[in-house]
Amino acid sequence: MNAPATSLDRLHDLVLPPAVPWWPLAPGWYLVIALALAAAAWMTLRAWRQWQSNAYRREAARELASLESSAAIAELLRRTALAIAPRSEIAEKTGTAWLDWLTAQFPEPMPDTVRTQLTVGVYNPSPAKQEFSALRDYAARWIKFHHSPPC
Protein backbone atom coordinates (compact mmCIF):
# COMPACT_ATOMS: atom_id res chain seq x y z
CA MET A 1 0.00 0.00 0.00
CA ASN A 2 1.40 3.16 -1.09
CA ALA A 3 0.88 6.19 1.00
CA PRO A 4 -0.34 9.19 -0.82
CA ALA A 5 2.53 11.55 -1.77
CA THR A 6 2.53 14.73 0.18
CA SER A 7 4.07 18.02 -0.79
CA LEU A 8 6.95 17.40 1.66
CA ASP A 9 7.92 14.25 -0.17
CA ARG A 10 8.44 16.23 -3.35
CA LEU A 11 10.88 18.73 -1.81
CA HIS A 12 14.52 18.53 -2.82
CA ASP A 13 17.64 19.87 -1.08
CA LEU A 14 18.70 23.39 -1.91
CA VAL A 15 21.26 23.58 -4.67
CA LEU A 16 24.05 25.95 -3.67
CA PRO A 17 25.91 27.90 -6.31
CA PRO A 18 29.63 27.13 -6.75
CA ALA A 19 32.05 29.00 -4.49
CA VAL A 20 33.30 32.33 -5.77
CA PRO A 21 36.89 31.84 -6.98
CA TRP A 22 39.73 34.05 -5.76
CA TRP A 23 41.20 34.32 -9.21
CA PRO A 24 40.80 36.25 -11.44
CA LEU A 25 40.53 39.24 -9.15
CA ALA A 26 38.01 41.97 -9.51
CA PRO A 27 39.35 45.09 -11.30
CA GLY A 28 39.42 47.11 -8.08
CA TRP A 29 41.94 44.72 -6.53
CA TYR A 30 44.38 45.36 -9.38
CA LEU A 31 44.23 49.05 -8.53
CA VAL A 32 44.81 48.33 -4.84
CA ILE A 33 47.80 46.09 -5.65
CA ALA A 34 49.28 48.70 -8.00
CA LEU A 35 48.93 51.42 -5.36
CA ALA A 36 50.51 49.18 -2.70
CA LEU A 37 53.46 48.35 -4.99
CA ALA A 38 53.94 52.03 -5.85
CA ALA A 39 53.89 52.97 -2.15
CA ALA A 40 56.38 50.21 -1.31
CA ALA A 41 58.69 51.33 -4.14
CA TRP A 42 58.49 54.97 -2.99
CA MET A 43 59.23 54.04 0.63
CA THR A 44 62.15 51.86 -0.45
CA LEU A 45 63.60 54.62 -2.61
CA ARG A 46 63.20 57.14 0.20
CA ALA A 47 64.90 54.81 2.71
CA TRP A 48 67.75 54.18 0.25
CA ARG A 49 68.30 57.92 -0.28
CA GLN A 50 68.24 58.52 3.49
CA TRP A 51 70.77 55.75 4.03
CA GLN A 52 73.02 57.17 1.30
CA SER A 53 72.77 60.71 2.68
CA ASN A 54 73.97 59.48 6.07
CA ALA A 55 77.11 57.80 4.73
CA TYR A 56 79.23 60.67 6.06
CA ARG A 57 77.87 60.02 9.56
CA ARG A 58 78.79 56.34 9.44
CA GLU A 59 82.28 57.14 8.15
CA ALA A 60 82.84 59.81 10.82
CA ALA A 61 81.65 57.47 13.58
CA ARG A 62 84.05 54.78 12.33
CA GLU A 63 86.95 57.23 12.26
CA LEU A 64 86.12 58.65 15.71
CA ALA A 65 86.73 55.26 17.29
CA SER A 66 90.41 55.38 16.30
CA LEU A 67 91.17 58.99 17.27
CA GLU A 68 93.38 59.61 20.28
CA SER A 69 93.70 63.41 20.57
CA SER A 70 91.48 66.43 21.05
CA ALA A 71 92.90 68.07 17.93
CA ALA A 72 91.98 65.06 15.81
CA ILE A 73 88.42 65.03 17.17
CA ALA A 74 88.10 68.79 16.54
CA GLU A 75 89.27 68.24 12.96
CA LEU A 76 86.81 65.38 12.51
CA LEU A 77 83.93 67.54 13.77
CA ARG A 78 84.90 70.27 11.31
CA ARG A 79 85.10 67.81 8.40
CA THR A 80 81.73 66.37 9.38
CA ALA A 81 80.28 69.88 9.49
CA LEU A 82 81.62 70.50 5.98
CA ALA A 83 79.43 67.64 4.79
CA ILE A 84 76.26 69.50 5.80
CA ALA A 85 77.13 73.19 5.38
CA PRO A 86 78.92 75.27 2.77
CA ARG A 87 82.67 75.66 3.15
CA SER A 88 82.34 79.46 3.26
CA GLU A 89 80.12 79.19 6.33
CA ILE A 90 82.30 76.68 8.21
CA ALA A 91 85.74 78.10 7.34
CA GLU A 92 85.03 81.49 8.89
CA LYS A 93 83.97 80.00 12.24
CA THR A 94 86.67 79.93 14.92
CA GLY A 95 86.74 79.99 18.70
CA THR A 96 83.40 80.53 20.39
CA ALA A 97 81.63 81.18 17.07
CA TRP A 98 82.56 77.64 15.98
CA LEU A 99 81.40 76.15 19.27
CA ASP A 100 78.15 78.12 19.12
CA TRP A 101 77.55 76.82 15.58
CA LEU A 102 78.14 73.24 16.74
CA THR A 103 75.71 73.74 19.63
CA ALA A 104 73.09 75.29 17.32
CA GLN A 105 73.07 72.14 15.15
CA PHE A 106 72.56 69.81 18.10
CA PRO A 107 69.70 69.71 20.63
CA GLU A 108 71.98 68.88 23.56
CA PRO A 109 73.95 71.70 25.24
CA MET A 110 77.74 71.48 25.07
CA PRO A 111 79.34 70.71 28.45
CA ASP A 112 82.02 73.11 29.70
CA THR A 113 84.69 70.39 29.66
CA VAL A 114 84.00 69.72 25.99
CA ARG A 115 84.01 73.44 25.24
CA THR A 116 87.42 73.73 26.93
CA GLN A 117 88.79 70.69 25.09
CA LEU A 118 87.73 72.10 21.72
CA THR A 119 89.27 75.52 22.34
CA VAL A 120 92.31 75.06 24.60
CA GLY A 121 92.60 71.29 24.69
CA VAL A 122 93.58 71.00 21.04
CA TYR A 123 96.96 72.46 22.03
CA ASN A 124 97.41 70.06 24.95
CA PRO A 125 99.09 66.85 23.77
CA SER A 126 97.83 64.73 26.67
CA PRO A 127 94.40 65.66 28.04
CA ALA A 128 92.97 64.09 31.18
CA LYS A 129 91.24 60.76 30.48
CA GLN A 130 87.90 61.91 31.87
CA GLU A 131 87.87 65.13 29.83
CA PHE A 132 88.92 63.28 26.68
CA SER A 133 86.21 60.66 27.12
CA ALA A 134 83.64 63.45 27.60
CA LEU A 135 84.82 65.03 24.34
CA ARG A 136 84.71 61.71 22.50
CA ASP A 137 81.19 60.96 23.84
CA TYR A 138 79.92 64.39 22.87
CA ALA A 139 81.48 64.10 19.40
CA ALA A 140 79.87 60.67 18.91
CA ARG A 141 76.45 62.01 19.90
CA TRP A 142 76.91 65.12 17.74
CA ILE A 143 77.84 63.03 14.70
CA LYS A 144 74.86 60.75 15.20
CA PHE A 145 72.15 63.29 16.06
CA HIS A 146 73.06 66.68 14.55
CA HIS A 147 70.71 68.24 12.06
CA SER A 148 71.53 70.18 8.92
CA PRO A 149 71.38 73.96 9.11
CA PRO A 150 68.54 75.64 7.22
CA CYS A 151 69.46 76.64 3.68
PDB file of C-alpha atoms in Angstrom:
ATOM      1  CA  MET A   1       0.000   0.000   0.000  1.00  0.00           C
ATOM      2  CA  ASN A   2       1.399   3.161  -1.090  1.00  0.00           C
ATOM      3  CA  ALA A   3       0.881   6.188   0.998  1.00  0.00           C
ATOM      4  CA  PRO A   4      -0.337   9.186  -0.823  1.00  0.00           C
ATOM      5  CA  ALA A   5       2.531  11.554  -1.768  1.00  0.00           C
ATOM      6  CA  THR A   6       2.525  14.730   0.178  1.00  0.00           C
ATOM      7  CA  SER A   7       4.073  18.023  -0.785  1.00  0.00           C
ATOM      8  CA  LEU A   8       6.945  17.403   1.665  1.00  0.00           C
ATOM      9  CA  ASP A   9       7.922  14.254  -0.174  1.00  0.00           C
ATOM     10  CA  ARG A  10       8.439  16.226  -3.348  1.00  0.00           C
ATOM     11  CA  LEU A  11      10.885  18.732  -1.814  1.00  0.00           C
ATOM     12  CA  HIS A  12      14.518  18.531  -2.821  1.00  0.00           C
ATOM     13  CA  ASP A  13      17.636  19.874  -1.079  1.00  0.00           C
ATOM     14  CA  LEU A  14      18.703  23.388  -1.908  1.00  0.00           C
ATOM     15  CA  VAL A  15      21.258  23.579  -4.665  1.00  0.00           C
ATOM     16  CA  LEU A  16      24.051  25.955  -3.668  1.00  0.00           C
ATOM     17  CA  PRO A  17      25.911  27.896  -6.311  1.00  0.00           C
ATOM     18  CA  PRO A  18      29.627  27.127  -6.745  1.00  0.00           C
ATOM     19  CA  ALA A  19      32.052  29.000  -4.490  1.00  0.00           C
ATOM     20  CA  VAL A  20      33.303  32.331  -5.772  1.00  0.00           C
ATOM     21  CA  PRO A  21      36.890  31.844  -6.978  1.00  0.00           C
ATOM     22  CA  TRP A  22      39.727  34.052  -5.761  1.00  0.00           C
ATOM     23  CA  TRP A  23      41.197  34.316  -9.205  1.00  0.00           C
ATOM     24  CA  PRO A  24      40.803  36.248 -11.441  1.00  0.00           C
ATOM     25  CA  LEU A  25      40.530  39.242  -9.154  1.00  0.00           C
ATOM     26  CA  ALA A  26      38.006  41.973  -9.508  1.00  0.00           C
ATOM     27  CA  PRO A  27      39.350  45.087 -11.299  1.00  0.00           C
ATOM     28  CA  GLY A  28      39.422  47.111  -8.076  1.00  0.00           C
ATOM     29  CA  TRP A  29      41.937  44.722  -6.531  1.00  0.00           C
ATOM     30  CA  TYR A  30      44.383  45.359  -9.380  1.00  0.00           C
ATOM     31  CA  LEU A  31      44.233  49.052  -8.527  1.00  0.00           C
ATOM     32  CA  VAL A  32      44.813  48.335  -4.838  1.00  0.00           C
ATOM     33  CA  ILE A  33      47.801  46.087  -5.650  1.00  0.00           C
ATOM     34  CA  ALA A  34      49.278  48.701  -8.004  1.00  0.00           C
ATOM     35  CA  LEU A  35      48.933  51.420  -5.356  1.00  0.00           C
ATOM     36  CA  ALA A  36      50.509  49.179  -2.703  1.00  0.00           C
ATOM     37  CA  LEU A  37      53.462  48.350  -4.992  1.00  0.00           C
ATOM     38  CA  ALA A  38      53.939  52.030  -5.848  1.00  0.00           C
ATOM     39  CA  ALA A  39      53.890  52.973  -2.150  1.00  0.00           C
ATOM     40  CA  ALA A  40      56.381  50.213  -1.312  1.00  0.00           C
ATOM     41  CA  ALA A  41      58.692  51.333  -4.142  1.00  0.00           C
ATOM     42  CA  TRP A  42      58.489  54.970  -2.994  1.00  0.00           C
ATOM     43  CA  MET A  43      59.233  54.045   0.632  1.00  0.00           C
ATOM     44  CA  THR A  44      62.154  51.856  -0.447  1.00  0.00           C
ATOM     45  CA  LEU A  45      63.603  54.623  -2.613  1.00  0.00           C
ATOM     46  CA  ARG A  46      63.200  57.140   0.203  1.00  0.00           C
ATOM     47  CA  ALA A  47      64.902  54.811   2.712  1.00  0.00           C
ATOM     48  CA  TRP A  48      67.754  54.185   0.249  1.00  0.00           C
ATOM     49  CA  ARG A  49      68.300  57.919  -0.283  1.00  0.00           C
ATOM     50  CA  GLN A  50      68.237  58.520   3.487  1.00  0.00           C
ATOM     51  CA  TRP A  51      70.771  55.745   4.027  1.00  0.00           C
ATOM     52  CA  GLN A  52      73.024  57.172   1.302  1.00  0.00           C
ATOM     53  CA  SER A  53      72.767  60.714   2.675  1.00  0.00           C
ATOM     54  CA  ASN A  54      73.965  59.477   6.073  1.00  0.00           C
ATOM     55  CA  ALA A  55      77.105  57.804   4.728  1.00  0.00           C
ATOM     56  CA  TYR A  56      79.228  60.667   6.060  1.00  0.00           C
ATOM     57  CA  ARG A  57      77.867  60.017   9.564  1.00  0.00           C
ATOM     58  CA  ARG A  58      78.789  56.341   9.435  1.00  0.00           C
ATOM     59  CA  GLU A  59      82.281  57.138   8.152  1.00  0.00           C
ATOM     60  CA  ALA A  60      82.835  59.814  10.819  1.00  0.00           C
ATOM     61  CA  ALA A  61      81.651  57.472  13.582  1.00  0.00           C
ATOM     62  CA  ARG A  62      84.053  54.779  12.332  1.00  0.00           C
ATOM     63  CA  GLU A  63      86.946  57.229  12.260  1.00  0.00           C
ATOM     64  CA  LEU A  64      86.117  58.648  15.707  1.00  0.00           C
ATOM     65  CA  ALA A  65      86.731  55.263  17.287  1.00  0.00           C
ATOM     66  CA  SER A  66      90.406  55.381  16.301  1.00  0.00           C
ATOM     67  CA  LEU A  67      91.173  58.993  17.268  1.00  0.00           C
ATOM     68  CA  GLU A  68      93.380  59.614  20.284  1.00  0.00           C
ATOM     69  CA  SER A  69      93.698  63.408  20.574  1.00  0.00           C
ATOM     70  CA  SER A  70      91.484  66.432  21.054  1.00  0.00           C
ATOM     71  CA  ALA A  71      92.895  68.067  17.934  1.00  0.00           C
ATOM     72  CA  ALA A  72      91.981  65.056  15.814  1.00  0.00           C
ATOM     73  CA  ILE A  73      88.423  65.029  17.171  1.00  0.00           C
ATOM     74  CA  ALA A  74      88.100  68.786  16.540  1.00  0.00           C
ATOM     75  CA  GLU A  75      89.270  68.236  12.963  1.00  0.00           C
ATOM     76  CA  LEU A  76      86.805  65.381  12.509  1.00  0.00           C
ATOM     77  CA  LEU A  77      83.934  67.545  13.773  1.00  0.00           C
ATOM     78  CA  ARG A  78      84.903  70.271  11.311  1.00  0.00           C
ATOM     79  CA  ARG A  79      85.102  67.807   8.397  1.00  0.00           C
ATOM     80  CA  THR A  80      81.729  66.370   9.380  1.00  0.00           C
ATOM     81  CA  ALA A  81      80.277  69.882   9.488  1.00  0.00           C
ATOM     82  CA  LEU A  82      81.624  70.500   5.977  1.00  0.00           C
ATOM     83  CA  ALA A  83      79.434  67.636   4.787  1.00  0.00           C
ATOM     84  CA  ILE A  84      76.265  69.503   5.804  1.00  0.00           C
ATOM     85  CA  ALA A  85      77.134  73.190   5.384  1.00  0.00           C
ATOM     86  CA  PRO A  86      78.919  75.268   2.766  1.00  0.00           C
ATOM     87  CA  ARG A  87      82.671  75.659   3.148  1.00  0.00           C
ATOM     88  CA  SER A  88      82.343  79.457   3.257  1.00  0.00           C
ATOM     89  CA  GLU A  89      80.118  79.188   6.334  1.00  0.00           C
ATOM     90  CA  ILE A  90      82.295  76.679   8.207  1.00  0.00           C
ATOM     91  CA  ALA A  91      85.736  78.101   7.336  1.00  0.00           C
ATOM     92  CA  GLU A  92      85.035  81.487   8.886  1.00  0.00           C
ATOM     93  CA  LYS A  93      83.969  79.999  12.235  1.00  0.00           C
ATOM     94  CA  THR A  94      86.667  79.931  14.918  1.00  0.00           C
ATOM     95  CA  GLY A  95      86.741  79.991  18.703  1.00  0.00           C
ATOM     96  CA  THR A  96      83.403  80.527  20.387  1.00  0.00           C
ATOM     97  CA  ALA A  97      81.632  81.175  17.068  1.00  0.00           C
ATOM     98  CA  TRP A  98      82.564  77.637  15.978  1.00  0.00           C
ATOM     99  CA  LEU A  99      81.398  76.145  19.271  1.00  0.00           C
ATOM    100  CA  ASP A 100      78.146  78.117  19.120  1.00  0.00           C
ATOM    101  CA  TRP A 101      77.554  76.825  15.583  1.00  0.00           C
ATOM    102  CA  LEU A 102      78.138  73.239  16.745  1.00  0.00           C
ATOM    103  CA  THR A 103      75.708  73.741  19.626  1.00  0.00           C
ATOM    104  CA  ALA A 104      73.094  75.290  17.316  1.00  0.00           C
ATOM    105  CA  GLN A 105      73.070  72.145  15.146  1.00  0.00           C
ATOM    106  CA  PHE A 106      72.559  69.806  18.098  1.00  0.00           C
ATOM    107  CA  PRO A 107      69.697  69.714  20.628  1.00  0.00           C
ATOM    108  CA  GLU A 108      71.977  68.877  23.557  1.00  0.00           C
ATOM    109  CA  PRO A 109      73.954  71.697  25.243  1.00  0.00           C
ATOM    110  CA  MET A 110      77.743  71.478  25.070  1.00  0.00           C
ATOM    111  CA  PRO A 111      79.345  70.709  28.455  1.00  0.00           C
ATOM    112  CA  ASP A 112      82.023  73.108  29.695  1.00  0.00           C
ATOM    113  CA  THR A 113      84.692  70.389  29.659  1.00  0.00           C
ATOM    114  CA  VAL A 114      84.000  69.716  25.990  1.00  0.00           C
ATOM    115  CA  ARG A 115      84.013  73.443  25.236  1.00  0.00           C
ATOM    116  CA  THR A 116      87.415  73.727  26.932  1.00  0.00           C
ATOM    117  CA  GLN A 117      88.786  70.691  25.091  1.00  0.00           C
ATOM    118  CA  LEU A 118      87.726  72.102  21.721  1.00  0.00           C
ATOM    119  CA  THR A 119      89.272  75.523  22.342  1.00  0.00           C
ATOM    120  CA  VAL A 120      92.312  75.063  24.600  1.00  0.00           C
ATOM    121  CA  GLY A 121      92.604  71.286  24.690  1.00  0.00           C
ATOM    122  CA  VAL A 122      93.576  70.998  21.039  1.00  0.00           C
ATOM    123  CA  TYR A 123      96.964  72.463  22.026  1.00  0.00           C
ATOM    124  CA  ASN A 124      97.406  70.058  24.954  1.00  0.00           C
ATOM    125  CA  PRO A 125      99.094  66.854  23.767  1.00  0.00           C
ATOM    126  CA  SER A 126      97.832  64.727  26.671  1.00  0.00           C
ATOM    127  CA  PRO A 127      94.397  65.665  28.043  1.00  0.00           C
ATOM    128  CA  ALA A 128      92.968  64.094  31.181  1.00  0.00           C
ATOM    129  CA  LYS A 129      91.244  60.756  30.477  1.00  0.00           C
ATOM    130  CA  GLN A 130      87.903  61.910  31.868  1.00  0.00           C
ATOM    131  CA  GLU A 131      87.874  65.128  29.831  1.00  0.00           C
ATOM    132  CA  PHE A 132      88.920  63.279  26.681  1.00  0.00           C
ATOM    133  CA  SER A 133      86.207  60.657  27.118  1.00  0.00           C
ATOM    134  CA  ALA A 134      83.643  63.450  27.602  1.00  0.00           C
ATOM    135  CA  LEU A 135      84.820  65.032  24.340  1.00  0.00           C
ATOM    136  CA  ARG A 136      84.707  61.711  22.504  1.00  0.00           C
ATOM    137  CA  ASP A 137      81.192  60.956  23.835  1.00  0.00           C
ATOM    138  CA  TYR A 138      79.924  64.394  22.866  1.00  0.00           C
ATOM    139  CA  ALA A 139      81.477  64.099  19.402  1.00  0.00           C
ATOM    140  CA  ALA A 140      79.870  60.674  18.913  1.00  0.00           C
ATOM    141  CA  ARG A 141      76.454  62.013  19.897  1.00  0.00           C
ATOM    142  CA  TRP A 142      76.911  65.115  17.736  1.00  0.00           C
ATOM    143  CA  ILE A 143      77.844  63.029  14.702  1.00  0.00           C
ATOM    144  CA  LYS A 144      74.864  60.751  15.202  1.00  0.00           C
ATOM    145  CA  PHE A 145      72.152  63.292  16.062  1.00  0.00           C
ATOM    146  CA  HIS A 146      73.059  66.683  14.547  1.00  0.00           C
ATOM    147  CA  HIS A 147      70.710  68.240  12.056  1.00  0.00           C
ATOM    148  CA  SER A 148      71.526  70.178   8.925  1.00  0.00           C
ATOM    149  CA  PRO A 149      71.383  73.959   9.111  1.00  0.00           C
ATOM    150  CA  PRO A 150      68.542  75.637   7.216  1.00  0.00           C
ATOM    151  CA  CYS A 151      69.460  76.644   3.683  1.00  0.00           C
TER     152      CYS A 151
END
